[in-house]
Amino acid sequence: MQIIISHVNTDFDALASMIAAKKIYPDAQLVISDKLENRVQRFLNIYRDLFDFVPSAHVDWDQVTDMIIVDVASLARIGKLPTDFDPQKRNIVVYDHHPKDEKDVLYDEGIVEQTGAAVTLLLEEIQKRKLPISKFEASLFGLGLYTDTGNFTYNNTTARDLKAATYLLEQGMNLEMVQRFSEQTLKPEQQEMLNHLLANTVIHEVDGLEIAVSTYELEKFQNGLAMVTNKLLGVKGTDAAISVVKMKNTVCVVGRANSERITLLPILQKLGGGGHKHAGSATVKKGDKEAILHKLINDLELMLQPAITAKELMTHPVKTLTPDTTIEEAGRLMYRYGHSGYPIVEDGRLIGLITRRDLDKGNHHGLGHAPVKAYMTTKVITIGPDATLEEIQELVIEHNIGRLPVIVDGKIVGIVTRTNIIKVLHNDVLADKNSQEGLTANELIEKMEEQLPEEVYTLLKEIGEVASELNTPVYLIGGIVRDMLLNRPNHDIDIVAEGDGIELARGLQNAYGGDVLEHESFRTATWVHPSDLSIDITSSRLEYYERPAALPQVETSVLGDDLQRRDFTINAMAIRLNEESFGELIDPFGGQHDLQERKITILHNISFIEDPTRIFRAVRFEGRFGFSMDEQTEKLALESIDKVKQLTPHRINEEMKRLFSEGKPQDVIHRLFDLQVWQQLGIDEKQLEPSIAAAETLQKIHYELAQNDSNLPMDDWPDWFDYFLLPFYCNSSLHAAERFALKKKELKLLEEIMDVSGNKQCEESMTPGDYHLFLSGHSDEAILFILAADQISHRQSVIDYLHHRRNLTKYITGSDLVKAGLQPSPFFSEILLRVEVSQLNGDISSKEEAEKWLEEYLCTL
């Protein structure tokens, strides 16, 4: 067993180095000390579920074969080891940035060099191996880097640390997250300024938030006010801190905030300053400190945004368990829905919570048959729907809990989890909801009126009115929403009801007439309007996958789950149709922003693993809209590309058909090579250029045939399957394409191509009759494919042969041969072929000439 471990009193550099080492040693188990630095403890109280840690006390040291030790080189500092522990019997790997000591363990591999942070050493290795990292990982690595270098001010900071920081910024490191969890060290003069500011602080409460406003006056200018204000914010524990300090004749105003409800810019901009949402400043030369302070206090409300409450954050309705549910069944449900805990409800009231850790305890003791009530937590901390994000965060950190049930009148109406909190902390769509750049409901309504046929727009209004009467939230959803925002035509109407789709369809029938076709399995229906316009009404649902590449299992659920199950952010938007909120855009994943940025962004990290066909769809949308996958999405596609092998040939064919039918074939081939798709289908080498050249030639031939008004009936050629076969052919892997020839037509084409490709005479310039000797039994499609794929120089002579071949007149038939006294036999075919060859070479041009030729030919036998 491999383990990754660091020192006790784990700090951010140790934690970051462990996670970085996990990228290099993916099969190793993370082992963490029970003694954590306070900042790390607060961090893990929110993000613990994202890591798979084993407490050091639970390690079976007899099973440990490899130890990857990071941010330390002494075994004495990693915690208590067994008395008989022998490091010489293990493979020891060390990554450490401290000066070497004679007490350090002797290691077999690793790097021990003095840098500002140990994580720098591991980041260099990650870059060398070209391993992908996520934005969150980049931010965590940044925490280790920044805290151990004192924001690059400590003397041990090296140029390598700064290069590592550049790399992390390029990978999407969130500096706000780094700042939130790191601390800064003050110089003596800055500490003195902090002391004075603390003594002259007034805390103002505005709409439930606390804002500390401090003042001080200095005779000379002193730097570091931003750092001091940040420290002031931490000491006071308020939601924001503003320092107003006069230095000589200048008044300096610095603000820092840590609440998503606060943006400092409005008040700082009024003072001529600026900055960022949570960090900014203003400088007023020859300003009156007291007047500025008075103005600032009066304007504090300008900084506030409406509170994000549990009602907006929570997941609802809540999936619950009864107290008699077995541990085994609870575990199965957790896996299916991706939950890490369940509320336990009896007679409509919450009586406890069960977590995955609780289930692990029960299973460890072989009690999978036991009811969850035996292992559930009964002391449950709950919140109301009006609890603010700040209050919720504090409860999660203070009690180290992963979920908070939302209770109204004793009943559970929703649940807020760490995932909900993380989502809002790292997603500006909700966290900055008043500053979104996007369409208002009125603007969206105008788009709907402009782009939809009048009868369709009217119908959507009618659906919304009936849904409101039934108290059923209803939405326009899917590609039509995306295309409406892109000003592209799309009349494919998809309606999702957050509730019973059949009930809504019946309500529409009662109100406006028409017919309803019910689909009981998933409570969906098709309503046919009296005008014959057909509308599918689907109940919102969720999907789960039993295994990678399998077809999804489906259950009815809420809109959030319905949007979450979709592929990309740009396809996970909805427009509410209910009368009271008609035209409201629901965009929980930032799809509108990605449309503006022309990006294809996957919804969650295992999306491609669950359904690899989404990789094909991403390529299709890139071509259709001129978009590009964002960096993380492409990395995830490459990491998951081997799952394409698990798809059935039928599913691959369906996706390939859409790709080649919609996009430029040469671009599709190129992109699929970039993503290593062809390699998964059995292609041995990456012969990219010949495949693209063949695709371009195939198009050119088709264009020339069409322009020349050829008699060749090639209107439906080339087919998607022709383009699909090109990379196989150009890479000498045509045999690997056999399993994708699912129709007789496709199999026949493949067999013909194999046959023709083995005859090199096609590459020579010959008479039409000569070509006919070995090409007569092959279709136009197979011959034209070879012309393109092999880039044959005498292409036109072969095309001329095909043209003449189609105009052949049958002067001699089998009946003529019988009349001539021949007995029917396979020999007939050879004679008829010889007649056709002579016709194509111009030796026969009439029935009489053909009969004379036959007479002469028979005399030679």
PDB file of C-alpha atoms in Angstrom, residues 564-781:
ATOM      1  CA  GLN A 564     -27.800  19.277 -13.452  1.00  0.00           C
ATOM      2  CA  ARG A 565     -28.234  16.094 -15.508  1.00  0.00           C
ATOM      3  CA  ARG A 566     -27.579  17.958 -18.769  1.00  0.00           C
ATOM      4  CA  ASP A 567     -24.270  18.078 -20.558  1.00  0.00           C
ATOM      5  CA  PHE A 568     -22.983  21.663 -20.741  1.00  0.00           C
ATOM      6  CA  THR A 569     -23.683  24.971 -19.061  1.00  0.00           C
ATOM      7  CA  ILE A 570     -25.059  26.464 -22.285  1.00  0.00           C
ATOM      8  CA  ASN A 571     -27.679  23.699 -22.405  1.00  0.00           C
ATOM      9  CA  ALA A 572     -28.627  23.953 -18.731  1.00  0.00           C
ATOM     10  CA  MET A 573     -30.788  27.072 -18.824  1.00  0.00           C
ATOM     11  CA  ALA A 574     -34.544  27.448 -18.581  1.00  0.00           C
ATOM     12  CA  ILE A 575     -37.141  30.196 -19.011  1.00  0.00           C
ATOM     13  CA  ARG A 576     -39.973  30.262 -16.516  1.00  0.00           C
ATOM     14  CA  LEU A 577     -43.415  30.404 -18.110  1.00  0.00           C
ATOM     15  CA  ASN A 578     -45.673  30.840 -15.073  1.00  0.00           C
ATOM     16  CA  GLU A 579     -47.857  33.899 -15.355  1.00  0.00           C
ATOM     17  CA  GLU A 580     -46.375  35.728 -12.346  1.00  0.00           C
ATOM     18  CA  SER A 581     -42.736  35.289 -13.496  1.00  0.00           C
ATOM     19  CA  PHE A 582     -42.991  34.816 -17.256  1.00  0.00           C
ATOM     20  CA  GLY A 583     -39.651  35.353 -18.999  1.00  0.00           C
ATOM     21  CA  GLU A 584     -37.414  34.820 -15.956  1.00  0.00           C
ATOM     22  CA  LEU A 585     -34.146  33.125 -16.968  1.00  0.00           C
ATOM     23  CA  ILE A 586     -32.985  30.262 -14.741  1.00  0.00           C
ATOM     24  CA  ASP A 587     -29.224  29.944 -15.216  1.00  0.00           C
ATOM     25  CA  PRO A 588     -27.637  28.226 -12.197  1.00  0.00           C
ATOM     26  CA  PHE A 589     -24.379  27.266 -13.940  1.00  0.00           C
ATOM     27  CA  GLY A 590     -23.461  30.448 -15.805  1.00  0.00           C
ATOM     28  CA  GLY A 591     -24.517  29.300 -19.260  1.00  0.00           C
ATOM     29  CA  GLN A 592     -25.272  32.852 -20.377  1.00  0.00           C
ATOM     30  CA  HIS A 593     -21.732  33.919 -19.472  1.00  0.00           C
ATOM     31  CA  ASP A 594     -20.266  30.975 -21.402  1.00  0.00           C
ATOM     32  CA  LEU A 595     -22.324  31.947 -24.446  1.00  0.00           C
ATOM     33  CA  GLN A 596     -20.779  35.401 -24.264  1.00  0.00           C
ATOM     34  CA  GLU A 597     -17.310  33.901 -23.843  1.00  0.00           C
ATOM     35  CA  ARG A 598     -17.991  31.368 -26.643  1.00  0.00           C
ATOM     36  CA  LYS A 599     -17.064  28.470 -24.378  1.00  0.00           C
ATOM     37  CA  ILE A 600     -18.233  24.878 -23.997  1.00  0.00           C
ATOM     38  CA  THR A 601     -18.085  24.066 -20.272  1.00  0.00           C
ATOM     39  CA  ILE A 602     -18.960  20.680 -18.791  1.00  0.00           C
ATOM     40  CA  LEU A 603     -21.299  20.711 -15.796  1.00  0.00           C
ATOM     41  CA  HIS A 604     -19.385  18.402 -13.478  1.00  0.00           C
ATOM     42  CA  ASN A 605     -16.066  16.577 -13.381  1.00  0.00           C
ATOM     43  CA  ILE A 606     -17.341  13.026 -13.973  1.00  0.00           C
ATOM     44  CA  SER A 607     -19.809  13.980 -16.693  1.00  0.00           C
ATOM     45  CA  PHE A 608     -17.682  12.546 -19.521  1.00  0.00           C
ATOM     46  CA  ILE A 609     -17.063   9.394 -17.508  1.00  0.00           C
ATOM     47  CA  GLU A 610     -20.791   8.863 -16.976  1.00  0.00           C
ATOM     48  CA  ASP A 611     -21.614   9.520 -20.626  1.00  0.00           C
ATOM     49  CA  PRO A 612     -18.665   9.613 -23.043  1.00  0.00           C
ATOM     50  CA  THR A 613     -20.972  10.581 -25.922  1.00  0.00           C
ATOM     51  CA  ARG A 614     -20.850  14.079 -24.427  1.00  0.00           C
ATOM     52  CA  ILE A 615     -17.336  14.346 -25.855  1.00  0.00           C
ATOM     53  CA  PHE A 616     -18.788  13.967 -29.355  1.00  0.00           C
ATOM     54  CA  ARG A 617     -21.481  16.510 -28.528  1.00  0.00           C
ATOM     55  CA  ALA A 618     -18.887  19.003 -27.319  1.00  0.00           C
ATOM     56  CA  VAL A 619     -17.100  18.708 -30.665  1.00  0.00           C
ATOM     57  CA  ARG A 620     -20.411  19.129 -32.491  1.00  0.00           C
ATOM     58  CA  PHE A 621     -21.239  22.323 -30.573  1.00  0.00           C
ATOM     59  CA  GLU A 622     -17.741  23.659 -31.194  1.00  0.00           C
ATOM     60  CA  GLY A 623     -18.304  23.332 -34.908  1.00  0.00           C
ATOM     61  CA  ARG A 624     -21.903  24.516 -34.900  1.00  0.00           C
ATOM     62  CA  PHE A 625     -21.339  27.702 -32.903  1.00  0.00           C
ATOM     63  CA  GLY A 626     -17.650  28.384 -33.480  1.00  0.00           C
ATOM     64  CA  PHE A 627     -17.038  27.830 -29.756  1.00  0.00           C
ATOM     65  CA  SER A 628     -14.185  26.063 -27.956  1.00  0.00           C
ATOM     66  CA  MET A 629     -14.115  23.786 -24.950  1.00  0.00           C
ATOM     67  CA  ASP A 630     -12.688  25.613 -21.974  1.00  0.00           C
ATOM     68  CA  GLU A 631      -9.348  24.321 -20.717  1.00  0.00           C
ATOM     69  CA  GLN A 632     -10.772  22.287 -17.847  1.00  0.00           C
ATOM     70  CA  THR A 633     -13.455  20.700 -20.033  1.00  0.00           C
ATOM     71  CA  GLU A 634     -10.891  19.603 -22.629  1.00  0.00           C
ATOM     72  CA  LYS A 635      -8.636  18.191 -19.893  1.00  0.00           C
ATOM     73  CA  LEU A 636     -11.545  16.197 -18.508  1.00  0.00           C
ATOM     74  CA  ALA A 637     -12.389  14.951 -22.001  1.00  0.00           C
ATOM     75  CA  LEU A 638      -8.838  13.713 -22.504  1.00  0.00           C
ATOM     76  CA  GLU A 639      -8.763  12.121 -19.057  1.00  0.00           C
ATOM     77  CA  SER A 640     -12.028  10.289 -19.796  1.00  0.00           C
ATOM     78  CA  ILE A 641     -11.413   9.440 -23.444  1.00  0.00           C
ATOM     79  CA  ASP A 642     -10.731   5.759 -22.746  1.00  0.00           C
ATOM     80  CA  LYS A 643     -14.398   5.400 -21.702  1.00  0.00           C
ATOM     81  CA  VAL A 644     -15.334   5.767 -25.395  1.00  0.00           C
ATOM     82  CA  LYS A 645     -14.266   2.132 -25.760  1.00  0.00           C
ATOM     83  CA  GLN A 646     -17.187   1.144 -23.524  1.00  0.00           C
ATOM     84  CA  LEU A 647     -19.790   2.649 -25.861  1.00  0.00           C
ATOM     85  CA  THR A 648     -21.656   0.344 -28.200  1.00  0.00           C
ATOM     86  CA  PRO A 649     -20.903   0.702 -31.927  1.00  0.00           C
ATOM     87  CA  HIS A 650     -24.507   1.836 -32.427  1.00  0.00           C
ATOM     88  CA  ARG A 651     -24.113   4.784 -30.033  1.00  0.00           C
ATOM     89  CA  ILE A 652     -20.783   5.763 -31.595  1.00  0.00           C
ATOM     90  CA  ASN A 653     -22.322   5.593 -35.065  1.00  0.00           C
ATOM     91  CA  GLU A 654     -25.206   7.826 -34.053  1.00  0.00           C
ATOM     92  CA  GLU A 655     -22.826  10.473 -32.734  1.00  0.00           C
ATOM     93  CA  MET A 656     -20.527  10.203 -35.762  1.00  0.00           C
ATOM     94  CA  LYS A 657     -23.491  10.536 -38.102  1.00  0.00           C
ATOM     95  CA  ARG A 658     -24.494  13.801 -36.405  1.00  0.00           C
ATOM     96  CA  LEU A 659     -20.914  15.095 -36.415  1.00  0.00           C
ATOM     97  CA  PHE A 660     -20.207  14.452 -40.099  1.00  0.00           C
ATOM     98  CA  SER A 661     -23.674  15.501 -41.192  1.00  0.00           C
ATOM     99  CA  GLU A 662     -23.426  18.836 -39.396  1.00  0.00           C
ATOM    100  CA  GLY A 663     -19.767  19.896 -39.400  1.00  0.00           C
ATOM    101  CA  LYS A 664     -16.935  20.181 -41.893  1.00  0.00           C
ATOM    102  CA  PRO A 665     -15.599  16.628 -42.222  1.00  0.00           C
ATOM    103  CA  GLN A 666     -11.934  17.655 -42.224  1.00  0.00           C
ATOM    104  CA  ASP A 667     -12.439  19.724 -39.050  1.00  0.00           C
ATOM    105  CA  VAL A 668     -14.269  16.848 -37.377  1.00  0.00           C
ATOM    106  CA  ILE A 669     -11.495  14.383 -38.229  1.00  0.00           C
ATOM    107  CA  HIS A 670      -8.839  16.810 -36.969  1.00  0.00           C
ATOM    108  CA  ARG A 671     -10.633  17.528 -33.696  1.00  0.00           C
ATOM    109  CA  LEU A 672     -11.287  13.860 -32.965  1.00  0.00           C
ATOM    110  CA  PHE A 673      -7.575  13.186 -33.452  1.00  0.00           C
ATOM    111  CA  ASP A 674      -6.782  16.025 -30.997  1.00  0.00           C
ATOM    112  CA  LEU A 675      -9.018  14.390 -28.410  1.00  0.00           C
ATOM    113  CA  GLN A 676      -7.586  10.910 -29.141  1.00  0.00           C
ATOM    114  CA  VAL A 677     -10.983   9.531 -30.148  1.00  0.00           C
ATOM    115  CA  TRP A 678      -9.797   7.639 -33.223  1.00  0.00           C
ATOM    116  CA  GLN A 679      -7.153   5.902 -31.126  1.00  0.00           C
ATOM    117  CA  GLN A 680      -9.910   4.478 -28.909  1.00  0.00           C
ATOM    118  CA  LEU A 681     -11.673   3.025 -31.951  1.00  0.00           C
ATOM    119  CA  GLY A 682      -8.723   0.868 -32.991  1.00  0.00           C
ATOM    120  CA  ILE A 683      -6.599   3.158 -35.140  1.00  0.00           C
ATOM    121  CA  ASP A 684      -2.945   2.338 -34.596  1.00  0.00           C
ATOM    122  CA  GLU A 685      -1.209   5.502 -35.707  1.00  0.00           C
ATOM    123  CA  LYS A 686      -1.990   9.180 -35.897  1.00  0.00           C
ATOM    124  CA  GLN A 687      -1.880   9.788 -39.646  1.00  0.00           C
ATOM    125  CA  LEU A 688      -3.717  13.072 -39.377  1.00  0.00           C
ATOM    126  CA  GLU A 689      -2.733  14.893 -42.575  1.00  0.00           C
ATOM    127  CA  PRO A 690      -3.604  12.065 -45.024  1.00  0.00           C
ATOM    128  CA  SER A 691      -7.029  11.716 -43.383  1.00  0.00           C
ATOM    129  CA  ILE A 692      -7.769  15.432 -43.699  1.00  0.00           C
ATOM    130  CA  ALA A 693      -6.462  15.577 -47.278  1.00  0.00           C
ATOM    131  CA  ALA A 694      -8.664  12.610 -48.204  1.00  0.00           C
ATOM    132  CA  ALA A 695     -11.728  14.290 -46.686  1.00  0.00           C
ATOM    133  CA  GLU A 696     -11.040  17.468 -48.674  1.00  0.00           C
ATOM    134  CA  THR A 697     -10.582  15.448 -51.869  1.00  0.00           C
ATOM    135  CA  LEU A 698     -13.813  13.589 -51.221  1.00  0.00           C
ATOM    136  CA  GLN A 699     -15.636  16.912 -51.009  1.00  0.00           C
ATOM    137  CA  LYS A 700     -13.871  18.201 -54.104  1.00  0.00           C
ATOM    138  CA  ILE A 701     -14.868  15.160 -56.155  1.00  0.00           C
ATOM    139  CA  HIS A 702     -18.488  15.518 -55.066  1.00  0.00           C
ATOM    140  CA  TYR A 703     -18.452  19.219 -55.987  1.00  0.00           C
ATOM    141  CA  GLU A 704     -16.947  18.534 -59.409  1.00  0.00           C
ATOM    142  CA  LEU A 705     -19.486  15.815 -60.164  1.00  0.00           C
ATOM    143  CA  ALA A 706     -22.351  18.122 -59.217  1.00  0.00           C
ATOM    144  CA  GLN A 707     -20.972  21.041 -61.249  1.00  0.00           C
ATOM    145  CA  ASN A 708     -20.396  18.936 -64.345  1.00  0.00           C
ATOM    146  CA  ASP A 709     -23.968  17.629 -64.301  1.00  0.00           C
ATOM    147  CA  SER A 710     -22.632  14.091 -64.281  1.00  0.00           C
ATOM    148  CA  ASN A 711     -24.942  11.173 -64.857  1.00  0.00           C
ATOM    149  CA  LEU A 712     -23.502   9.600 -61.735  1.00  0.00           C
ATOM    150  CA  PRO A 713     -26.374   9.565 -59.192  1.00  0.00           C
ATOM    151  CA  MET A 714     -24.324  10.834 -56.250  1.00  0.00           C
ATOM    152  CA  ASP A 715     -26.783  13.193 -54.574  1.00  0.00           C
ATOM    153  CA  ASP A 716     -26.551  11.270 -51.297  1.00  0.00           C
ATOM    154  CA  TRP A 717     -22.772  10.821 -51.532  1.00  0.00           C
ATOM    155  CA  PRO A 718     -20.510  11.093 -49.678  1.00  0.00           C
ATOM    156  CA  ASP A 719     -22.385   9.609 -46.736  1.00  0.00           C
ATOM    157  CA  TRP A 720     -21.217  10.170 -43.149  1.00  0.00           C
ATOM    158  CA  PHE A 721     -19.865   6.606 -43.196  1.00  0.00           C
ATOM    159  CA  ASP A 722     -17.464   7.467 -46.034  1.00  0.00           C
ATOM    160  CA  TYR A 723     -15.865  10.193 -43.925  1.00  0.00           C
ATOM    161  CA  PHE A 724     -15.881   7.959 -40.864  1.00  0.00           C
ATOM    162  CA  LEU A 725     -13.893   5.283 -42.743  1.00  0.00           C
ATOM    163  CA  LEU A 726     -11.171   7.661 -43.962  1.00  0.00           C
ATOM    164  CA  PRO A 727      -9.021   7.740 -40.779  1.00  0.00           C
ATOM    165  CA  PHE A 728      -9.190   3.942 -40.563  1.00  0.00           C
ATOM    166  CA  TYR A 729      -8.153   3.583 -44.199  1.00  0.00           C
ATOM    167  CA  CYS A 730      -5.376   6.185 -44.047  1.00  0.00           C
ATOM    168  CA  ASN A 731      -3.970   4.536 -40.927  1.00  0.00           C
ATOM    169  CA  SER A 732      -4.047   1.005 -42.374  1.00  0.00           C
ATOM    170  CA  SER A 733      -6.577   0.033 -39.709  1.00  0.00           C
ATOM    171  CA  LEU A 734      -9.595  -0.666 -41.903  1.00  0.00           C
ATOM    172  CA  HIS A 735     -10.180  -3.983 -40.147  1.00  0.00           C
ATOM    173  CA  ALA A 736     -10.980  -2.051 -36.947  1.00  0.00           C
ATOM    174  CA  ALA A 737     -13.909  -0.372 -38.713  1.00  0.00           C
ATOM    175  CA  GLU A 738     -15.735  -3.655 -39.330  1.00  0.00           C
ATOM    176  CA  ARG A 739     -17.607  -3.574 -36.023  1.00  0.00           C
ATOM    177  CA  PHE A 740     -19.104  -0.194 -36.975  1.00  0.00           C
ATOM    178  CA  ALA A 741     -20.574  -1.453 -40.253  1.00  0.00           C
ATOM    179  CA  LEU A 742     -23.991  -2.190 -38.764  1.00  0.00           C
ATOM    180  CA  LYS A 743     -26.074  -1.980 -41.947  1.00  0.00           C
ATOM    181  CA  LYS A 744     -25.818  -4.126 -45.060  1.00  0.00           C
ATOM    182  CA  LYS A 745     -25.017  -1.083 -47.156  1.00  0.00           C
ATOM    183  CA  GLU A 746     -22.154  -0.095 -44.836  1.00  0.00           C
ATOM    184  CA  LEU A 747     -20.730  -3.617 -44.679  1.00  0.00           C
ATOM    185  CA  LYS A 748     -20.892  -3.949 -48.465  1.00  0.00           C
ATOM    186  CA  LEU A 749     -19.068  -0.636 -48.908  1.00  0.00           C
ATOM    187  CA  LEU A 750     -16.371  -1.666 -46.461  1.00  0.00           C
ATOM    188  CA  GLU A 751     -15.833  -5.014 -48.185  1.00  0.00           C
ATOM    189  CA  GLU A 752     -15.641  -3.326 -51.589  1.00  0.00           C
ATOM    190  CA  ILE A 753     -13.115  -0.774 -50.329  1.00  0.00           C
ATOM    191  CA  MET A 754     -10.957  -3.546 -48.925  1.00  0.00           C
ATOM    192  CA  ASP A 755     -11.133  -5.357 -52.248  1.00  0.00           C
ATOM    193  CA  VAL A 756     -10.430  -2.331 -54.452  1.00  0.00           C
ATOM    194  CA  SER A 757      -7.623  -1.074 -52.216  1.00  0.00           C
ATOM    195  CA  GLY A 758      -5.742  -4.317 -52.808  1.00  0.00           C
ATOM    196  CA  ASN A 759      -5.647  -3.707 -56.576  1.00  0.00           C
ATOM    197  CA  LYS A 760      -2.987  -1.112 -57.374  1.00  0.00           C
ATOM    198  CA  GLN A 761      -3.934  -1.025 -61.084  1.00  0.00           C
ATOM    199  CA  CYS A 762      -6.398   1.714 -60.201  1.00  0.00           C
ATOM    200  CA  GLU A 763      -3.444   4.036 -59.749  1.00  0.00           C
ATOM    201  CA  GLU A 764      -2.440   3.675 -63.428  1.00  0.00           C
ATOM    202  CA  SER A 765      -3.837   5.618 -66.360  1.00  0.00           C
ATOM    203  CA  MET A 766      -5.649   3.163 -68.627  1.00  0.00           C
ATOM    204  CA  THR A 767      -8.529   2.978 -71.078  1.00  0.00           C
ATOM    205  CA  PRO A 768     -12.071   2.737 -69.685  1.00  0.00           C
ATOM    206  CA  GLY A 769     -12.223  -0.861 -70.818  1.00  0.00           C
ATOM    207  CA  ASP A 770      -9.038  -1.759 -68.973  1.00  0.00           C
ATOM    208  CA  TYR A 771     -10.407  -0.235 -65.752  1.00  0.00           C
ATOM    209  CA  HIS A 772     -13.578  -2.218 -66.263  1.00  0.00           C
ATOM    210  CA  LEU A 773     -11.727  -5.517 -66.091  1.00  0.00           C
ATOM    211  CA  PHE A 774     -11.092  -5.173 -62.350  1.00  0.00           C
ATOM    212  CA  LEU A 775     -13.620  -2.500 -61.295  1.00  0.00           C
ATOM    213  CA  SER A 776     -16.798  -3.769 -62.951  1.00  0.00           C
ATOM    214  CA  GLY A 777     -18.087  -5.471 -59.810  1.00  0.00           C
ATOM    215  CA  HIS A 778     -17.597  -2.474 -57.516  1.00  0.00           C
ATOM    216  CA  SER A 779     -19.916   0.404 -56.753  1.00  0.00           C
ATOM    217  CA  ASP A 780     -19.291   4.003 -57.758  1.00  0.00           C
ATOM    218  CA  GLU A 781     -19.114   4.916 -54.067  1.00  0.00           C
TER     219      GLU A 781
END
